[in-house]
Structures are given as structure tokens and as C-alpha cells.
Coordinates of C-alpha atoms in Angstrom, one line a residue:
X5 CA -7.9 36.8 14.3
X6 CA -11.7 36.6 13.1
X7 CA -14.1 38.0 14.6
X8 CA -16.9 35.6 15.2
X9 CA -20.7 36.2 16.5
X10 CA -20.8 35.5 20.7
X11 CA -23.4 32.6 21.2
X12 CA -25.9 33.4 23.3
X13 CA -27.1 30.0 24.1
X14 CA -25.7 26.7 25.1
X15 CA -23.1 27.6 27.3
X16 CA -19.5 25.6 26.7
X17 CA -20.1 25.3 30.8
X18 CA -22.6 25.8 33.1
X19 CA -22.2 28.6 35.2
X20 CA -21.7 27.7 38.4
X21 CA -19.3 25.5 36.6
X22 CA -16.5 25.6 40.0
X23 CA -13.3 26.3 37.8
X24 CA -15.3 29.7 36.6
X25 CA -14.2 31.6 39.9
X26 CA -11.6 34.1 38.9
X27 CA -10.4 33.9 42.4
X28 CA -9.0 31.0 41.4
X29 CA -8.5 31.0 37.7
X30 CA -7.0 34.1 35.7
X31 CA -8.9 33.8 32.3
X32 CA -6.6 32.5 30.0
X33 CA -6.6 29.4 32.2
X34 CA -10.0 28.9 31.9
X35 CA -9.6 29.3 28.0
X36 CA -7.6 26.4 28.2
X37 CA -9.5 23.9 30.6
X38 CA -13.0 25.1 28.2
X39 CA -10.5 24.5 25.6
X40 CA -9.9 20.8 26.7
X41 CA -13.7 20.0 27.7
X42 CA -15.2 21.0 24.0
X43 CA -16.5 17.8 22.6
X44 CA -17.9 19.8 19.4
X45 CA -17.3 22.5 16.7
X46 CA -19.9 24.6 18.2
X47 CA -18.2 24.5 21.6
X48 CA -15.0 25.5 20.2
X49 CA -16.8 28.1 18.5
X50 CA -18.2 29.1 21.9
X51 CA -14.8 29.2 23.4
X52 CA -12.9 31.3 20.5
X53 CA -15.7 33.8 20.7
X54 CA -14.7 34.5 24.7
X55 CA -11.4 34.7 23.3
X56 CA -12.7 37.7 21.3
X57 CA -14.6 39.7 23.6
X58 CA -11.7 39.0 26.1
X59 CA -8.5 40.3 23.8
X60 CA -7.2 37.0 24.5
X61 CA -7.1 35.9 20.7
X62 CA -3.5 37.7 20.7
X63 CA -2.5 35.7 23.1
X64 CA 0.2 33.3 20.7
X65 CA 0.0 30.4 23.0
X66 CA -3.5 30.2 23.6
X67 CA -4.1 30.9 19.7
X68 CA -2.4 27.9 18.7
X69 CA -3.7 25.7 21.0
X70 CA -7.3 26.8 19.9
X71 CA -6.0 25.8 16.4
X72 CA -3.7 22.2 17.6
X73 CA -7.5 21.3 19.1
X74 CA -9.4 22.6 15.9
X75 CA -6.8 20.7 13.6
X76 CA -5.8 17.2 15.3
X77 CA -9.0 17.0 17.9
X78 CA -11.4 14.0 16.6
X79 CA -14.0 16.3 17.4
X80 CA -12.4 19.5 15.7
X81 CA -12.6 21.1 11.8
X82 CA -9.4 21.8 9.6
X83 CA -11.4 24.0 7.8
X84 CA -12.5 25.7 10.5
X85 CA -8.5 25.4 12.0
X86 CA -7.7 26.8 8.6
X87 CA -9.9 30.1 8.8
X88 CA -8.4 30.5 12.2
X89 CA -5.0 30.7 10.8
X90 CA -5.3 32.6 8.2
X91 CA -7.1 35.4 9.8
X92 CA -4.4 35.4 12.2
X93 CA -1.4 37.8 12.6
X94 CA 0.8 35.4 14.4
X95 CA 4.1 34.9 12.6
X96 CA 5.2 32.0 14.4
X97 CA 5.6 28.6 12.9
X98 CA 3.7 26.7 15.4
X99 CA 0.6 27.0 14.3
X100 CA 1.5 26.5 10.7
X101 CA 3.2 23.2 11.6
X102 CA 0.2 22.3 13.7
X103 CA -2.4 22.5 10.7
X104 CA 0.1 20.8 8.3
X105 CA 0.2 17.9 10.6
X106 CA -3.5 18.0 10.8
X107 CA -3.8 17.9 7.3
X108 CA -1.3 15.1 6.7
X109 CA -2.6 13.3 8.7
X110 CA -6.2 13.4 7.2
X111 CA -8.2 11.8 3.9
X112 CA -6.9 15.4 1.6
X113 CA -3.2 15.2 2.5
X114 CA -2.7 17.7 -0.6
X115 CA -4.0 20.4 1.6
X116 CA -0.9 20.4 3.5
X117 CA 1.3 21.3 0.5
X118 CA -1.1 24.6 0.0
X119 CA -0.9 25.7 3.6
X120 CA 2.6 25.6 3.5
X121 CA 2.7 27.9 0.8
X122 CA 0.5 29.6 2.4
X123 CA 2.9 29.9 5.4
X124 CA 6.2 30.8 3.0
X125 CA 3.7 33.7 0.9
X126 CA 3.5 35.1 4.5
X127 CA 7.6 35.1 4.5
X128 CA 7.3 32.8 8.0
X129 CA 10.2 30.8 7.9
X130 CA 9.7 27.1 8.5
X131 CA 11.3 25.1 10.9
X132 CA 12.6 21.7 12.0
X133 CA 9.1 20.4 12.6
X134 CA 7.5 21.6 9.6
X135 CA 9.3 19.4 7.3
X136 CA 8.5 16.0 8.0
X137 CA 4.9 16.1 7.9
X138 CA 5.1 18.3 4.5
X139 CA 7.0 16.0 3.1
X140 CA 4.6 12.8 4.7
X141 CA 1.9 14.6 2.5
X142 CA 4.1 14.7 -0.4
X143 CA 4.3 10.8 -0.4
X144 CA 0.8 10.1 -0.2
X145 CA 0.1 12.2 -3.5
X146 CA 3.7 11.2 -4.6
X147 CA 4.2 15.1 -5.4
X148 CA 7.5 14.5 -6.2
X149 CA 8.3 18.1 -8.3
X150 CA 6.7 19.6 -4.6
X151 CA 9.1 17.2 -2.4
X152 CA 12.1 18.3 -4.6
X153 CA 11.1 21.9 -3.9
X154 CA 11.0 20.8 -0.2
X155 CA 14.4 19.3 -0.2
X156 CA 16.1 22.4 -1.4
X157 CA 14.3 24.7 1.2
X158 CA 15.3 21.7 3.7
X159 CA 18.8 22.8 2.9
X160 CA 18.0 26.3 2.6
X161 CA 17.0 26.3 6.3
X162 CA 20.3 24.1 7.1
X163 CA 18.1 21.4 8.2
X164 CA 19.6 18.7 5.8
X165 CA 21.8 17.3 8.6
X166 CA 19.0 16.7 11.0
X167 CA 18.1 13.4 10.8
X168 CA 14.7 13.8 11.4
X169 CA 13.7 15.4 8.7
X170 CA 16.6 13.1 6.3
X171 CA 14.3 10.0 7.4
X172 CA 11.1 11.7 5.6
X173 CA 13.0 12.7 2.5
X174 CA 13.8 9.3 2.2
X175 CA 10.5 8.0 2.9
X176 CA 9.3 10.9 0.4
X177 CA 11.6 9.9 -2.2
X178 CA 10.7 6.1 -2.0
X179 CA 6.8 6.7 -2.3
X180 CA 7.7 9.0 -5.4
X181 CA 9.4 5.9 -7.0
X182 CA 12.9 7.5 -6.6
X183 CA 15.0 4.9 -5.2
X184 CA 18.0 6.5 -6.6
X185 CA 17.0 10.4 -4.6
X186 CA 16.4 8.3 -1.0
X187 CA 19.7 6.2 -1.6
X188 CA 21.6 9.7 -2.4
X189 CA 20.0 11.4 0.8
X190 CA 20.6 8.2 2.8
X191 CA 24.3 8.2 2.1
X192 CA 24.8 11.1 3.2
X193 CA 24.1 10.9 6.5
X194 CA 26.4 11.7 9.1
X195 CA 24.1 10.3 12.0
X196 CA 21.9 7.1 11.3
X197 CA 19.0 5.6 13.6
X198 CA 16.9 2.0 12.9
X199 CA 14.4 4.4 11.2
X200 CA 16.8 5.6 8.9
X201 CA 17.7 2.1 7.7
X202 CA 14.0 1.2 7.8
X203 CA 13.1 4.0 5.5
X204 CA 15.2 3.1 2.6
X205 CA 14.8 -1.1 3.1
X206 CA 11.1 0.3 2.5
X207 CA 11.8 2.6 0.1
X208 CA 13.7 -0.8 -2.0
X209 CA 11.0 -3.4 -0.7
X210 CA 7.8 -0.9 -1.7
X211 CA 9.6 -0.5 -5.4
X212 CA 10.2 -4.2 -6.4
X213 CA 14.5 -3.9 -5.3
X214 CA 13.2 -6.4 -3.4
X215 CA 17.0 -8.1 -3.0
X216 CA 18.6 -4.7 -2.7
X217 CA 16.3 -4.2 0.3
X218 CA 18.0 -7.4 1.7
X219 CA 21.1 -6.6 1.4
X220 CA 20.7 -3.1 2.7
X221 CA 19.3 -5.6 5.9
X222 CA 22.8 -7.1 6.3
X223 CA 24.2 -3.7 6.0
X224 CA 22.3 -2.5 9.1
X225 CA 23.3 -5.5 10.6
X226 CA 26.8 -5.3 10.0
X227 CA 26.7 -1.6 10.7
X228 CA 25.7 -2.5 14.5
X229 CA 22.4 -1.8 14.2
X230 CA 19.3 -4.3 15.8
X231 CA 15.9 -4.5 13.7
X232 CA 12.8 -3.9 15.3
X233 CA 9.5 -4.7 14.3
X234 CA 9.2 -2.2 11.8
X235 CA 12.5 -3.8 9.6
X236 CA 10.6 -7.4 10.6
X237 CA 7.3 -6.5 8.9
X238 CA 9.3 -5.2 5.9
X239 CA 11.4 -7.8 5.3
X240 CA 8.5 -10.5 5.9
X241 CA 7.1 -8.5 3.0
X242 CA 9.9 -8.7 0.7
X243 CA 10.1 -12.4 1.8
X244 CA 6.6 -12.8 0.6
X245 CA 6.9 -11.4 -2.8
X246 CA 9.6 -13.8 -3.3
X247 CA 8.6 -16.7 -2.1
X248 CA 11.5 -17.4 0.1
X249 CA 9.8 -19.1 3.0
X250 CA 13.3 -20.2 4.6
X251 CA 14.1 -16.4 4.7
X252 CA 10.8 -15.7 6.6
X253 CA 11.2 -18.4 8.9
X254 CA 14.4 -16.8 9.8
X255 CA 12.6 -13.6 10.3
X256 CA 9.8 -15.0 12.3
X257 CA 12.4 -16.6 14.7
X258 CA 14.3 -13.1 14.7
X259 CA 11.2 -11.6 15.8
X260 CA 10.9 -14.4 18.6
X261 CA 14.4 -13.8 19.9
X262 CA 13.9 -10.1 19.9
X263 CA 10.9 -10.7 22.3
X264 CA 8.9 -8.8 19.6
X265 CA 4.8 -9.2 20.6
X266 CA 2.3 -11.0 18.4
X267 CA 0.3 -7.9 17.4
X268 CA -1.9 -7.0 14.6
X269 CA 0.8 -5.6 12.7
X270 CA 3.1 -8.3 13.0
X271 CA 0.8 -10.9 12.8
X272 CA -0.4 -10.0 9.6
X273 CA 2.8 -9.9 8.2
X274 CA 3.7 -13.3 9.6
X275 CA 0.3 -14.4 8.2
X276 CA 0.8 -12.9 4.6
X277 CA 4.6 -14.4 4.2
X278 CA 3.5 -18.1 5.2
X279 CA 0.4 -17.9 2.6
X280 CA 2.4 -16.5 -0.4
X281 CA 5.1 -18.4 0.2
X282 CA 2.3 -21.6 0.5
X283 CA 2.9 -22.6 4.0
X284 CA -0.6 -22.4 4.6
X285 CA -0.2 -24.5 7.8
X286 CA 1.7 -21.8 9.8
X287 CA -0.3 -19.2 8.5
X288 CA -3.2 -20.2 10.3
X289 CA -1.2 -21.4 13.0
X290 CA -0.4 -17.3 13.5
X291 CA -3.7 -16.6 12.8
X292 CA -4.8 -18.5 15.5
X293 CA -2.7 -17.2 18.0
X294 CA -3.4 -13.9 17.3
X295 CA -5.8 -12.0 19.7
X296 CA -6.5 -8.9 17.8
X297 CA -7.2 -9.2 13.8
X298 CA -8.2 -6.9 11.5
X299 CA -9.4 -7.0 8.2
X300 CA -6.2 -7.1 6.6
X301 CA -5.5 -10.1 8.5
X302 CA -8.5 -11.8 7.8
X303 CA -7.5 -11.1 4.1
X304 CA -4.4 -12.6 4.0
X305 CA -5.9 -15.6 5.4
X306 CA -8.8 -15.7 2.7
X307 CA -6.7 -14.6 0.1
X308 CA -3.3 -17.3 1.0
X309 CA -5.5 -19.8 0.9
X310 CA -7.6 -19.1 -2.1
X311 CA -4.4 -18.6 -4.1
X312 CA -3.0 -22.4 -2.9
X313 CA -6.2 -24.0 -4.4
X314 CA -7.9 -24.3 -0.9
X315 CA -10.9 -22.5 -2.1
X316 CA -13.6 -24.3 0.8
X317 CA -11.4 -23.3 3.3
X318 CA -11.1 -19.7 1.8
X319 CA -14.9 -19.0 1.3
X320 CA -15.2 -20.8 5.3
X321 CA -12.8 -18.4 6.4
X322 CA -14.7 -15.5 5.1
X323 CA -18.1 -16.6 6.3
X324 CA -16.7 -17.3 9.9
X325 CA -15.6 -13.6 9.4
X326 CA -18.7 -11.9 8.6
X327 CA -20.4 -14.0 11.7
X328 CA -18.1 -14.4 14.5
X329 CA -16.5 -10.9 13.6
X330 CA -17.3 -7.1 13.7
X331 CA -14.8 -6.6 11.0
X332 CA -16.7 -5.7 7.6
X333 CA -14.4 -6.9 4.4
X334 CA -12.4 -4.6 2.0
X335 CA -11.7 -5.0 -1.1
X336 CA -8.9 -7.6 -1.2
X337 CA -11.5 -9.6 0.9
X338 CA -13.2 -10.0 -1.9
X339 CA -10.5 -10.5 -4.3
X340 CA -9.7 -13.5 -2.1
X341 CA -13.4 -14.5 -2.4
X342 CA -13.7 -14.8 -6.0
X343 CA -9.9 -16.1 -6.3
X344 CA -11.5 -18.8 -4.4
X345 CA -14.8 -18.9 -6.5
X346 CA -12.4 -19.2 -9.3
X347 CA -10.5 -21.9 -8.8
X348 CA -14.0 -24.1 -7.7
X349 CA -15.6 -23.0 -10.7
X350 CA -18.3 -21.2 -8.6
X351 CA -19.7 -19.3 -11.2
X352 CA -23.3 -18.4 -9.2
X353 CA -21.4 -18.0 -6.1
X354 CA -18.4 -15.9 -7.8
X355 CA -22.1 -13.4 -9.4
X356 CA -23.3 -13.3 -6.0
X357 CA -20.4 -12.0 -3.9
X358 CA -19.7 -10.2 -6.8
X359 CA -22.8 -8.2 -6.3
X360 CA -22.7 -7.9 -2.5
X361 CA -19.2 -6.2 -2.6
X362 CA -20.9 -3.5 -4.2
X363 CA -24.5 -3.2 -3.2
X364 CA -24.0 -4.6 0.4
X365 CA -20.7 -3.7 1.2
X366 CA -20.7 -0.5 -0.9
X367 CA -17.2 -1.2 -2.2
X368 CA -17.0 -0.4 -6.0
X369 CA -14.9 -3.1 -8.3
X370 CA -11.8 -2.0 -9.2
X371 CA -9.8 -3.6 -12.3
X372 CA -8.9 -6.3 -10.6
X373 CA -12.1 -7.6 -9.5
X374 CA -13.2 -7.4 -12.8
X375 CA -10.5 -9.5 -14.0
X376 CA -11.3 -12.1 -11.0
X377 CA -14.9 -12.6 -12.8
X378 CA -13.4 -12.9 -16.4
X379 CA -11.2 -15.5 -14.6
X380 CA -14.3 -17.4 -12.8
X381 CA -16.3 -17.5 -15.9
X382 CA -13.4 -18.1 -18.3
X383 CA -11.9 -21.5 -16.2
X384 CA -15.8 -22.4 -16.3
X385 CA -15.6 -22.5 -20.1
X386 CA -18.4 -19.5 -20.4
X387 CA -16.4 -17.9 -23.0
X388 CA -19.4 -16.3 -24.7
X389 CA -20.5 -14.7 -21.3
X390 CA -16.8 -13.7 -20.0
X391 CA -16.7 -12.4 -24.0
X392 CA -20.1 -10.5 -22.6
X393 CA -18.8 -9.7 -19.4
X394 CA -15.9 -7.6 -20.6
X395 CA -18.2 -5.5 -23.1
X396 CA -20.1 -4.3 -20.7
X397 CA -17.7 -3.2 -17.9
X398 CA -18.5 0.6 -16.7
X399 CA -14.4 1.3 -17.4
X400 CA -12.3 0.2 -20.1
X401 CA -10.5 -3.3 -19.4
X402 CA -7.1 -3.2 -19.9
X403 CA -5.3 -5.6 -21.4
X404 CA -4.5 -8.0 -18.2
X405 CA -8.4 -8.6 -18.9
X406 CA -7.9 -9.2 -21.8
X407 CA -5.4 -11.6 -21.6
X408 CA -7.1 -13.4 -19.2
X409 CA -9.8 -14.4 -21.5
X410 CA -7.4 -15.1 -24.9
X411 CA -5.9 -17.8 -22.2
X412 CA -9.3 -19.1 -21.5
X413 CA -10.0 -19.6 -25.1
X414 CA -6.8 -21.2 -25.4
X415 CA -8.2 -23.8 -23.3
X416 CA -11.9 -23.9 -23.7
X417 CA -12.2 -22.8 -27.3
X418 CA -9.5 -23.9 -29.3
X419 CA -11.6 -24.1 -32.8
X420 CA -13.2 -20.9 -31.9
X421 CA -16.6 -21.9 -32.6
X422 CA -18.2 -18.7 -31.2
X423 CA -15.1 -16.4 -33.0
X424 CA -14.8 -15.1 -29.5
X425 CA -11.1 -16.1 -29.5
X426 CA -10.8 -13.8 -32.8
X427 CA -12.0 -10.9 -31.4
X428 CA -9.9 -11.1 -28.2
X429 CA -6.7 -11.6 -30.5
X430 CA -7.0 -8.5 -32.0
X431 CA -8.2 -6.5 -29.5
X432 CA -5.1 -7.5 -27.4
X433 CA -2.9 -6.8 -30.7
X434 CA -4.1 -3.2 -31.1
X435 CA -3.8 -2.7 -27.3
X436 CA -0.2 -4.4 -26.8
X437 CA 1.0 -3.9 -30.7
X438 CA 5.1 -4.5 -28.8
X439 CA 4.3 -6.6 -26.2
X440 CA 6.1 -10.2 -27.5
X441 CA 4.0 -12.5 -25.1
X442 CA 0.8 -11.6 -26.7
X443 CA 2.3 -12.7 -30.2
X444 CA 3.5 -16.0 -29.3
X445 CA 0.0 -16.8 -27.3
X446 CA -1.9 -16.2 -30.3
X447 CA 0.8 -18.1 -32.4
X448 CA 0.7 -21.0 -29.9
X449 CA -3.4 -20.9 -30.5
X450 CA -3.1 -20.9 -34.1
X451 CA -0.8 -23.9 -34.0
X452 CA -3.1 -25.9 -31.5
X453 CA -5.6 -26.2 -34.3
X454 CA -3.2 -26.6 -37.3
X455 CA -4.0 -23.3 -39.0
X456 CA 0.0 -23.2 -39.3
X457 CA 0.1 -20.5 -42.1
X458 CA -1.1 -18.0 -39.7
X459 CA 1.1 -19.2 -36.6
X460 CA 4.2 -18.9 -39.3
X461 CA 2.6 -15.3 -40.0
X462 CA 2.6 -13.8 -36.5
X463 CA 6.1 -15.0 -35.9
X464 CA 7.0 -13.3 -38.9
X465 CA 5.6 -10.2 -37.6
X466 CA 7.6 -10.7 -34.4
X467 CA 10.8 -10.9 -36.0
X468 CA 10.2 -8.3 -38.4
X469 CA 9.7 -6.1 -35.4
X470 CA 12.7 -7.5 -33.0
X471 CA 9.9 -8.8 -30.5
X472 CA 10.9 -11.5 -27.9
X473 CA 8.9 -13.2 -25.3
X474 CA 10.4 -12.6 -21.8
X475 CA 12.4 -15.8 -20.9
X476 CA 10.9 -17.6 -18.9
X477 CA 12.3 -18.2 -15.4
X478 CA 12.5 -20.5 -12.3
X479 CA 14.3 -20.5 -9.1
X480 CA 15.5 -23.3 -6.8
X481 CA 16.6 -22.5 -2.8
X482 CA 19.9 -24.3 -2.3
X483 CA 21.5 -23.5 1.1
X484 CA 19.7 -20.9 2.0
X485 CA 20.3 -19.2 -1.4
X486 CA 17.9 -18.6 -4.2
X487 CA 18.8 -19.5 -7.7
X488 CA 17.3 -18.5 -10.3
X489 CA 17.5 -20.0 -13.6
X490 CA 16.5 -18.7 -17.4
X491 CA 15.2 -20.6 -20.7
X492 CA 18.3 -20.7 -23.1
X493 CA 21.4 -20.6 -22.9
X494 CA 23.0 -18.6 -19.7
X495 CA 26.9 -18.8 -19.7
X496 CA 27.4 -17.6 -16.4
X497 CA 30.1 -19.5 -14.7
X498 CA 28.7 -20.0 -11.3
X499 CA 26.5 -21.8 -12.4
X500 CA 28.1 -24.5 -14.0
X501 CA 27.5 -26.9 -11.2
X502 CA 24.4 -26.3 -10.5
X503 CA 23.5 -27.9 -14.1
X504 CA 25.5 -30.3 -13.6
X505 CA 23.9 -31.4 -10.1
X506 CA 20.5 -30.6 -12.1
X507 CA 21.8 -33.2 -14.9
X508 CA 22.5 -35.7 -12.3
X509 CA 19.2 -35.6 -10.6
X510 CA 17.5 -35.8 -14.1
X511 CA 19.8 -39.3 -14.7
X512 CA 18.6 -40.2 -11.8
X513 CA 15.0 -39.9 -12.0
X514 CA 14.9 -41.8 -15.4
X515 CA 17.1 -44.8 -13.8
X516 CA 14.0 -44.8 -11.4
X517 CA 11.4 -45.1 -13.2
X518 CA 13.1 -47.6 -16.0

């Protein structure tokens, strides 16, 4: 253990602090209460310096208590938890578990994976508990070569039947995009819990295998297994992302009949699936009812709302938040904000809060937010200035941005008077030379005004290169089911009656309207 220099002023306590009285404390004891009263670095400091002078520093209990406090104390230092450690002779893994939990826990969860080789470069073996918050860090920097190495001393230790630590590979493997790992790991389990089903419905849901993550649902539920909140807020995710409101009603009234609170968490989620899925209605109905909201709820609201064309009630939504609420916005607040300024054509407004993310809020654009300003001025018909816009980003657009505008110009500039559309063709071509889409945009364009040589020129190009546009697709809910249907052809039988039902309800329309 380091040796540090004794304070000589500032007590930790004062001294005729009544717990001091060795008549009725031995001294380790009173290690441990100082320990619990430091509300500061310093004090902790004060206390490991006693520790010193005292010999109680080899003390292995009261070390890694002084380093739990250092590491996962609000008022402690990791670093300082850290230089503690490693200064150490202790060969248990306690304290090592201790600091990678601290670590994982904090805003540089990388630092875990380097005190744990720390810890193995010491030849202390790991245990049980050293795993999962290891591999915790390893999903938040999606370290997946790291979590692989992980896995095999996880079975090196014979811990890959404790289901603990199975739950976090999972969860490991999911963040690291690796549905096909977590399903593996998953499968072979001899001894399930709801979290182990939760972990790889999220590991599906989080990775677009947004219907495998439903069936894997039914699975559970066939498998004897009740959801709890955490399966309810996944699955109201998924049920977002696809639209399917009947599903999240279904959901919502699960979570009713489970007795399941209204909390933030929830909430949110409830909030979130009624406003992508356009029920806009219920989602301030939830909203309403909700006691506690936090920014991300507020978001959802904004952003729901702004995305269904109700951009008055999106930009009220956020002004009631900055007055009647202590909850500053984030950056999807303001995504929501100039989705909103967007659709309204709010050009000055759409510069203004486009400025006070940044220089009031102090959150810096990302992409996306650039896009959301090519979008305001491009629906606005400022072609020229979106053209400007883009040229003088601080990062490189990408080619949504890009896009973006060449539909814009589509609209607003179809003879490409300013030669704005020109530039924006080519610059997409050169960044998306395979990209099919982007070819049969700029044909479209080039047809729109007649130039039909060209148009015939970029298909050419297509088919010389075995480009397609993706088909495009719609989807209609029939009993509870989603169908989805493709442009062209599709031969599959099931679905034989469906365009025949579609047929008949296309008769029937044009009798009506005769």
C-alpha cells in the first residue's frame, strides 16, 4: 500500500468526536465509521493516512473497503481508487472487482478492460463477480475481440454455466452486433431467468431482428415465463419501430394487467410507441398521467408530434418544457424542434433554435441536425442557401445530406436555374457510385424536365452495372398480423388472397365514385 504524507490539519473528525474513545472502539472500527463519514477526497486521504501510521493498511477488509468508497462513492476518485490498488499487495479479487465495477459504471468504461488486465498480469484469478461488469464495459465500447477473450476465460474459470455471468455475454454480444454469439450462448443454457430472455429480445430488438425479437417473446411465454417491465419497454420499442400500434396496445394492457407502475421508464416507452406509431392522442394521454418526466420523455412527445405534422403543438410542447420544467433539452429535443420547424417552413425559427442548441444549451450538432436544417431550408425552396448551408458544415455531410437536398431540387428546382441540382447529382454519384436509388432520382429529375437523352443515359449506367432500386414496400395489419407487400411481382402463395381481397376493394372503390 502507498505510503502517503499524514495531514496535519483539518481533522476527518473533531476530537472529542465521542466514537474516538478506544474504550469503546478498537481502531479498525473507527477506520470504518471515518470511513463512512468522508464526504471528500481529502477526507479519504486523511483516513488512509491513519491507516498507515496504524499498520492497518494490511488489513484486507478494511483495504478494500477504503478502495469500494474511493471507487463507487459520489464523493470518491477512481484514479485515486486505482493508485490504491495497485500499490497494494492484496491478492484477492475483491478489490479488483470493486474498481472494475467503478469503472463500468463511469463516463471511461474502457478503463475497466485495463484493470482487468491489470488484475490477470498479477496472476489473481478472477471470479464470478468479475465477469459481468467486465463484460458491461465491453458493450459500451463494443470491444468485441476483448469480450471474446472474456468468454474463453469465462469458461476457463468454469463459470460458463452460471447464469449470471451467461446474461452479460449475451448482453455483450448483442451491443457488439453479434446476434448470432448471444443466440449461441443463450441456447445453451441449462438454467434461464426473465433477464436471460430479456437480454437476447434486446439483443434482437437493439439490431433491427425486430420480428425475431417477437417471436423469441412468445417463446418466453410459451416457455412459462411472465414479462416484466423490462420485456414491456423492449417490446413497446420494437412495436414502435414497426409501426404496429395494435401490438403496443396489447402491450400497454399487458403492462396494466401485470399491475406494472406508470414510471418514467415505462412511460416513455408508452409515450414513444403511440407517437411513432401516430396515435398521438394516447401519447399525450400517458404523458399526462405521468408524474415524473424526464427529458427523454419530453422528447418523445416533441419529437411524435413533430413527425405527424403537428409542428404548433411540438414547438408548444417544447416551450412549456423550458418554463414549467427544470429539465434542460438534449439533443433529440432539438431534432424534434427543427423536425417541427421543418414541416412549418420556419426557416428564422429553425436558425434560431439552431443556434441556441449550441451556444445556449452547449450541445454541438451532430449529422443529423445538420440534415434537419438542409431539410428546413430545402421544403422552404432556399435551394441556393441549403446549397450554402452544406458547404460550410465544420464535418463532411454524408450523403443522407446530400440526398436530402437533390430531393428538394426535385421539387423546388426542377429546371435548375441556379445549377444547384447539378452539383448535388454528382456529388451524390461520386459518394454512392452503387447505390441504385440515387440513379433513378436523378433519372426521374432528368425526365421531369424532358432532357430524356440523359434520363435514358443514367439507366444505361444502371444496367450496365446490375444496379436496382430497392423495391419499394408497404404493409397492411389484417387480424392482428402485419403484411407486407413488394412492387412487382411476388409469387408467394399465401398471399394469393390477399390480392384478391385488395382487387375487390379496388372494384369497389371505382363503382363508388362512378
Amino acid at each position: 500500500m502507498v505510503r502517503l504524507p499524514i495531514p496535519t490539519a483539518n481533522p476527518v473528525f473533531p476530537r472529542n468526536f465521542p466514537n474516538c474513545d478506544s474504550n469503546f472502539f478498537s481502531r479498525k472500527h473507527q477506520c470504518l465509521v471515518l470511513l463512512k463519514l468522508c464526504s471528500s477526497t481529502k477526507q479519504l486521504s486523511q483516513v488512509h493516512a491513519q491507516m498507515q501510521v496504524s499498520g492497518l493498511h494490511r488489513d484486507s477488509f478494511l483495504a478494500s473497503e477504503l478502495v469500494r468508497i474511493c471507487a463507487l462513492s459520489p464523493t470518491g476518485s477512481l484514479s485515486y481508487a486505482r493508485s490504491l490498488l495497485y500499490h497494494s499487495d492484496d491478492s484477492s479479487p475483491l478489490p479488483w472487482n470493486i474498481l472494475i465495477r467503478g469503472y463500468a459504471s463511469s463516463d471511461s468504461p474502457g478503463e475497466a478492460i485495463r484493470v482487468f488486465h491489470g488484475m490477470r498480469r498479477r496472476g489473481i484469478r478472477p471470479n464470478k463477480l468479475t465477469f459481468p461488469f467486465l463484460l458491461k464495459a465491453c458493450a459500451l465500447v463494443s470491444a468485441l475481440k476483448v469480450g471474446r477473450q472474456v468468454h474463453a476465460d469465462v469458461v476457463k474459470c468454469g463459470l460458463n454455466s452460471d447464469v449470471y455471468v451467461q446474461n452479460t455475454l449475451i448482453n455483450a454480444y448483442g451491443s457488439c452486433k453479434r446476434i448470432l454469439y448471444a443466440r449461441r450462448v443463450f441456447d445453451e443454457m441449462h438454467v434461464r431467468t426473465v433477464v436471460s430472455w430479456n437480454s437476447v429480445i434486446t439483443a434482437y430488438v437493439e439490431n433491427s431482428r425486430l420480428d425475431d425479437g417477437i417471436q423469441y417473446f412468445a417463446k418466453m411465454r410459451d416457455s412459462g415465463f411472465e414479462p416484466d417491465e423490462t420485456t414491456v419497454v423492449v417490446m413497446l420499442s420494437a412495436c414502435a419501430e414497426l409501426g404496429n400500434l395494435s401490438l403496443g396496445r396489447w402491450f400497454h394492457s399487458l403492462a396494466i394487467v401485470r399491475g406494472m407502475v406508470l414510471n418514467c421508464h415505462l412511460g416513455t416507452s408508452l409515450v414513444d410507441m403511440y407517437a411513432k406509431s401516430g396515435d398521438v392522442e394516447h401519447a399525450r394521454l400517458v404523458f399526462d398521467r405521468m408524474n415524473k418526466k424526464n427529458v427523454w420523455t419530453w422528447s418523445a412527445m416533441i419529437l411524435g408530434l413533430a413527425q405527424h405534422g403537428f409542428s404548433k403543438d411540438a414547438l408548444d410542447f417544447f416551450l412549456k418544457m423550458k418554463k414549467k420544467s427544470s429539465i434542460p433539452p438534449n439533443y433529440v429535443t432539438f431534432l424534434g424542434v427543427l423536425c417541427a420547424c421543418s414541416h412549418a417552413k420556419l426557416v428564422d425559427d429553425g436558425y434560431r433554435y439552431f443556434h441556441e442548441m449550441e451556444h445556449v444549451h452547449g450541445i454541438k450538432p451532430l449529422m443529423i441536425h445538420y440534415g434537419a436544417m438542409v431539410d428546413i431550408l430545402g421544403r422552404a425552396g432556399h435551394i441556393e442557401e441549403a446549397y450554402s448551408f452544406i458547404m460550410n458544415m465544420p464535418i463532411v455531410p454524408d450523403p443522407i445530406i446530400w440526398r436530402t437536398l437533390l430531393g428538394a431540387c426535385s421539387i423546388h428546382d426542377v429546371n435548375d436555374n441556379g445549377r444547384v441540382g447539378d452539383k448535388v447529382r454528382k456529388k451524390l454519384l461520386e459518394l454512392e457510385p452503387r447505390r441504385g436509388g440515387n440513379f433513378v432520382m436523378v433519372a426521374n429529375m432528368y425526365s421531369e424536365v424532358g432532357m430524356w437523352e440523359k434520363a435514358a443515359n443514367v439507366r444505361r449506367v444502371m444496367k450496365a452495372g446490375g444496379l436496382k432500386k430497392m423495391a419499394g414496400e408497404s404493409c397492411v395489419n389484417l387480424g392482428g398480423s402485419i403484411h407486407r407487400f413488394f412492387s412487382g411481382y411476388d409469387s408467394r402463395a399465401d398471399c394469393e388472397g390477399l390480392y384478391q381481397l385488395l382487387d375487390a376493394m379496388s372494384l369497389h372503390m371505382k363503382i363508388v365514385y362512378l
